Short mmCIF file of C-alpha atoms in Angstrom, two decimals:
data_model
loop_
_atom_site.label_atom_id
_atom_site.label_comp_id
_atom_site.label_asym_id
_atom_site.label_seq_id
_atom_site.Cartn_x
_atom_site.Cartn_y
_atom_site.Cartn_z
CA ASP A 1 0.21 -195.76 27.82
CA THR A 2 3.76 -198.67 26.06
CA ALA A 3 2.36 -198.80 22.79
CA VAL A 4 4.64 -201.88 22.59
CA SER A 5 5.96 -203.86 25.81
CA GLN A 6 8.27 -206.92 26.18
CA THR A 7 9.30 -208.65 29.27
CA PRO A 8 11.19 -209.29 30.44
CA LYS A 9 14.08 -206.69 29.99
CA TYR A 10 16.61 -208.56 30.56
CA LEU A 11 17.03 -212.22 30.73
CA VAL A 12 20.38 -213.96 31.99
CA THR A 13 20.49 -218.08 31.34
CA GLN A 14 23.16 -221.14 31.07
CA MET A 15 23.56 -222.89 27.89
CA GLY A 16 20.63 -225.29 27.39
CA ASN A 17 18.26 -223.88 29.29
CA ASP A 18 14.66 -222.79 27.82
CA LYS A 19 13.37 -219.28 27.93
CA SER A 20 10.71 -217.30 27.04
CA ILE A 21 10.01 -213.69 25.37
CA LYS A 22 7.01 -211.79 25.70
CA CYS A 23 5.63 -209.16 23.55
CA GLU A 24 2.27 -207.25 23.50
CA GLN A 25 0.69 -203.74 21.72
CA ASN A 26 -1.68 -201.79 22.28
CA LEU A 27 -1.72 -200.09 18.69
CA GLY A 28 -4.44 -202.95 17.54
CA HIS A 29 -1.59 -203.59 14.93
CA ASP A 30 -2.58 -206.82 12.40
CA THR A 31 1.28 -207.38 12.17
CA MET A 32 4.20 -208.19 14.48
CA TYR A 33 7.71 -209.13 14.02
CA TRP A 34 10.90 -210.29 16.42
CA TYR A 35 14.15 -208.81 15.58
CA LYS A 36 17.51 -209.98 16.45
CA GLN A 37 20.09 -207.30 17.29
CA ASP A 38 23.73 -208.40 17.46
CA SER A 39 26.61 -207.23 19.29
CA LYS A 40 27.57 -205.20 16.60
CA LYS A 41 24.06 -203.44 16.35
CA PHE A 42 23.21 -205.30 13.44
CA LEU A 43 19.24 -205.60 12.45
CA LYS A 44 17.34 -208.27 11.58
CA ILE A 45 14.58 -209.96 11.14
CA MET A 46 13.54 -213.11 12.45
CA PHE A 47 9.54 -213.62 12.01
CA SER A 48 6.49 -211.98 10.86
CA TYR A 49 2.86 -212.80 12.18
CA ASN A 50 0.31 -211.35 10.01
CA ASN A 51 -3.27 -211.59 12.57
CA LYS A 52 -1.72 -214.88 14.42
CA GLU A 53 -0.68 -216.78 10.81
CA LEU A 54 2.94 -216.70 10.40
CA ILE A 55 4.29 -214.81 7.33
CA ILE A 56 8.21 -214.82 7.41
CA ASN A 57 10.77 -216.85 8.94
CA GLU A 58 14.05 -216.10 8.14
CA THR A 59 15.81 -218.89 8.20
CA VAL A 60 15.69 -219.23 11.87
CA PRO A 61 16.77 -222.53 13.69
CA ASN A 62 14.20 -225.00 15.14
CA ARG A 63 15.28 -223.93 18.24
CA PHE A 64 13.27 -220.89 18.04
CA SER A 65 9.12 -220.66 17.96
CA PRO A 66 7.37 -217.55 17.74
CA LYS A 67 3.62 -218.25 18.99
CA SER A 68 0.64 -215.81 18.68
CA PRO A 69 -1.97 -216.83 20.90
CA ASP A 70 -4.03 -213.29 18.92
CA LYS A 71 -3.04 -210.41 16.90
CA ALA A 72 -2.19 -208.18 20.69
CA HIS A 73 0.46 -210.47 21.59
CA LEU A 74 3.81 -212.59 19.75
CA ASN A 75 5.92 -214.63 22.09
CA LEU A 76 9.49 -216.07 21.32
CA HIS A 77 10.29 -219.28 22.90
CA ILE A 78 13.82 -220.65 22.91
CA ASN A 79 14.95 -223.99 23.39
CA SER A 80 18.28 -225.65 23.98
CA LEU A 81 20.13 -221.95 24.42
CA GLU A 82 23.39 -221.13 23.08
CA LEU A 83 26.10 -218.71 23.13
CA GLY A 84 25.31 -217.12 20.07
CA ASP A 85 22.04 -216.07 20.87
CA SER A 86 23.66 -213.34 23.30
CA ALA A 87 21.37 -210.30 21.76
CA VAL A 88 19.27 -207.91 21.67
CA TYR A 89 15.95 -209.22 20.97
CA PHE A 90 13.28 -206.76 19.82
CA CYS A 91 9.38 -206.91 19.16
CA ALA A 92 7.59 -205.28 16.66
CA SER A 93 4.48 -204.22 14.83
CA SER A 94 2.70 -202.57 11.85
CA GLN A 95 -0.96 -201.74 11.12
CA ASP A 96 -0.49 -204.68 8.36
CA ILE A 97 1.72 -206.50 6.36
CA ILE A 98 2.74 -203.67 3.81
CA ALA A 99 6.43 -203.07 5.31
CA GLY A 100 7.38 -200.61 2.72
CA LEU A 101 3.87 -198.85 3.73
CA ASN A 102 3.32 -198.62 7.72
CA GLU A 103 6.11 -197.66 10.38
CA GLN A 104 7.35 -200.54 12.81
CA TYR A 105 6.59 -199.58 16.53
CA PHE A 106 9.26 -201.01 18.72
CA GLY A 107 9.27 -202.01 21.83
CA PRO A 108 12.53 -201.28 24.53
CA GLY A 109 14.00 -204.84 23.51
CA THR A 110 14.76 -207.88 25.59
CA ARG A 111 19.08 -208.25 25.94
CA LEU A 112 19.45 -211.73 26.54
CA THR A 113 22.44 -213.15 27.92
CA VAL A 114 23.58 -216.67 27.97
CA THR A 115 26.22 -217.94 30.02
CA ALA B 1 18.94 -208.56 -2.79
CA GLN B 2 18.12 -205.53 -1.28
CA SER B 3 20.99 -204.12 1.08
CA VAL B 4 21.40 -200.95 2.61
CA THR B 5 25.16 -200.07 3.27
CA GLN B 6 26.08 -197.46 5.96
CA PRO B 7 29.83 -196.43 5.71
CA ASP B 8 30.07 -194.40 8.52
CA ILE B 9 30.14 -196.98 12.14
CA HIS B 10 30.57 -193.77 13.78
CA ILE B 11 30.87 -190.31 13.73
CA THR B 12 31.50 -187.06 16.29
CA VAL B 13 29.97 -184.00 15.14
CA SER B 14 30.06 -180.68 18.17
CA GLU B 15 26.50 -179.32 19.09
CA GLY B 16 25.22 -177.00 16.64
CA ALA B 17 26.83 -177.83 13.69
CA SER B 18 25.27 -179.93 11.05
CA LEU B 19 25.23 -183.01 10.40
CA GLU B 20 25.06 -186.05 7.33
CA LEU B 21 24.71 -189.28 7.72
CA ARG B 22 24.87 -191.38 4.75
CA CYS B 23 23.38 -194.34 3.57
CA ASN B 24 23.51 -196.25 0.02
CA TYR B 25 21.32 -198.95 -0.87
CA SER B 26 20.98 -201.78 -3.86
CA TYR B 27 17.78 -202.38 -5.15
CA GLY B 28 16.31 -203.16 -8.49
CA ALA B 29 13.36 -201.19 -8.03
CA THR B 30 12.48 -198.13 -7.37
CA PRO B 31 13.29 -198.25 -3.60
CA TYR B 32 10.89 -197.37 -0.37
CA LEU B 33 13.83 -196.18 2.26
CA PHE B 34 13.53 -195.69 5.94
CA TRP B 35 15.57 -193.95 8.61
CA TYR B 36 15.28 -194.99 12.05
CA VAL B 37 17.27 -193.59 15.63
CA GLN B 38 17.90 -196.19 18.67
CA SER B 39 18.30 -194.19 21.74
CA PRO B 40 20.58 -195.59 24.41
CA GLY B 41 18.57 -198.67 25.49
CA GLN B 42 15.10 -197.81 23.95
CA GLY B 43 13.52 -199.51 20.68
CA LEU B 44 13.87 -197.86 17.30
CA GLN B 45 11.79 -194.97 16.05
CA LEU B 46 10.95 -193.96 12.99
CA LEU B 47 12.59 -190.75 11.94
CA LEU B 48 11.12 -190.60 8.32
CA LYS B 49 10.50 -192.50 5.01
CA TYR B 50 10.58 -192.11 1.48
CA PHE B 51 7.72 -193.60 -0.94
CA SER B 52 7.93 -191.45 -3.57
CA GLY B 53 7.41 -187.68 -5.29
CA ASP B 54 9.59 -184.92 -3.82
CA THR B 55 12.74 -186.59 -3.24
CA LEU B 56 13.33 -184.01 -0.53
CA VAL B 57 11.51 -185.93 2.73
CA GLN B 58 10.96 -183.95 6.19
CA GLY B 59 10.86 -186.29 9.38
CA ILE B 60 10.12 -185.53 13.02
CA LYS B 61 13.34 -183.92 15.33
CA GLY B 62 14.50 -181.56 12.44
CA PHE B 63 15.42 -184.43 10.39
CA GLU B 64 15.34 -184.29 6.96
CA ALA B 65 17.05 -186.67 3.81
CA GLU B 66 16.66 -186.97 0.49
CA PHE B 67 16.93 -189.35 -1.88
CA LYS B 68 19.45 -189.45 -4.92
CA ARG B 69 18.48 -192.33 -7.82
CA SER B 70 21.54 -191.58 -9.37
CA GLN B 71 23.34 -191.89 -6.73
CA SER B 72 21.56 -194.65 -4.90
CA SER B 73 21.89 -193.12 -1.78
CA PHE B 74 19.29 -191.60 0.83
CA ASN B 75 21.65 -189.11 2.78
CA LEU B 76 20.16 -187.77 6.71
CA ARG B 77 21.00 -184.51 7.48
CA LYS B 78 20.18 -182.29 9.88
CA PRO B 79 21.37 -178.59 10.23
CA SER B 80 21.97 -178.44 13.91
CA VAL B 81 22.67 -180.96 16.11
CA HIS B 82 21.52 -181.19 19.77
CA TRP B 83 22.93 -183.16 22.28
CA SER B 84 19.83 -185.30 23.06
CA ASP B 85 20.81 -186.40 19.26
CA ALA B 86 23.08 -188.93 20.42
CA ALA B 87 22.16 -192.27 18.95
CA GLU B 88 22.26 -195.02 16.79
CA TYR B 89 20.70 -194.18 13.21
CA PHE B 90 19.36 -196.99 10.76
CA CYS B 91 18.89 -196.86 7.16
CA ALA B 92 16.17 -199.34 5.81
CA VAL B 93 14.91 -200.46 2.42
CA VAL B 94 11.84 -202.70 2.65
CA ALA B 95 11.82 -205.87 0.03
CA ALA B 96 10.55 -209.55 -0.13
CA GLY B 97 7.26 -208.59 -1.46
CA PHE B 98 7.07 -205.18 0.90
CA GLN B 99 6.70 -207.93 3.52
CA LYS B 100 9.78 -207.14 5.63
CA LEU B 101 12.94 -204.17 6.17
CA VAL B 102 16.79 -204.85 5.51
CA PHE B 103 18.60 -203.04 7.86
CA GLY B 104 21.72 -201.13 7.33
CA THR B 105 24.32 -201.76 10.39
CA GLY B 106 24.13 -198.03 11.96
CA THR B 107 25.91 -195.53 12.12
CA ARG B 108 26.61 -194.63 16.30
CA LEU B 109 26.09 -190.79 16.73
CA LEU B 110 28.13 -189.03 19.55
CA VAL B 111 27.24 -185.27 20.36
CA SER B 112 30.67 -183.08 21.75
CA PRO B 113 30.03 -180.38 23.70
#
């Protein structure tokens, strides 16, 4: 059983398009995250949600809109894709919002390529 | 602001040799520190974490890390590296009221036969 799953695994699209990445966790966790990993492997948090409520929005452009229909799902919608959005996007979850105390479980990542 | 520095972009170690990956942090109070590993094409997996108490922390896969406050360091060690340890290793510190992790830039470990 996959704990944190993401779809799709690969996404190739053209500039200006709108795309979504889906994430689901079956761990019963309350908190979910989106991270962006750039070409140099630098990993940075984008958003966190706790029980469907937005907790962290790390100065991400408005073109990125996370949506959490329930606490097991956190989707990422990206409008008007730009070349600089090319990266690997990781979803993660943890028991609760106290990141310092709880292990974060990561999904396998979605490699987004914008041409 | 909290930050983490991993000074080595990549390290090559012979199989069976010992390993030490460096991590330095910047944090005003007692830090909560983590080491994660990312295997090729995979997500990150927690190796170990330090909150308080014993400064030598044991983790999974035979890894350990030592917290040294005087040096602001949290170096990861393994006495004997296996080929399957080849991966990207990330050090992280908790920040923002314990609500997020700040990651270092990672160290890629290559294991030679």
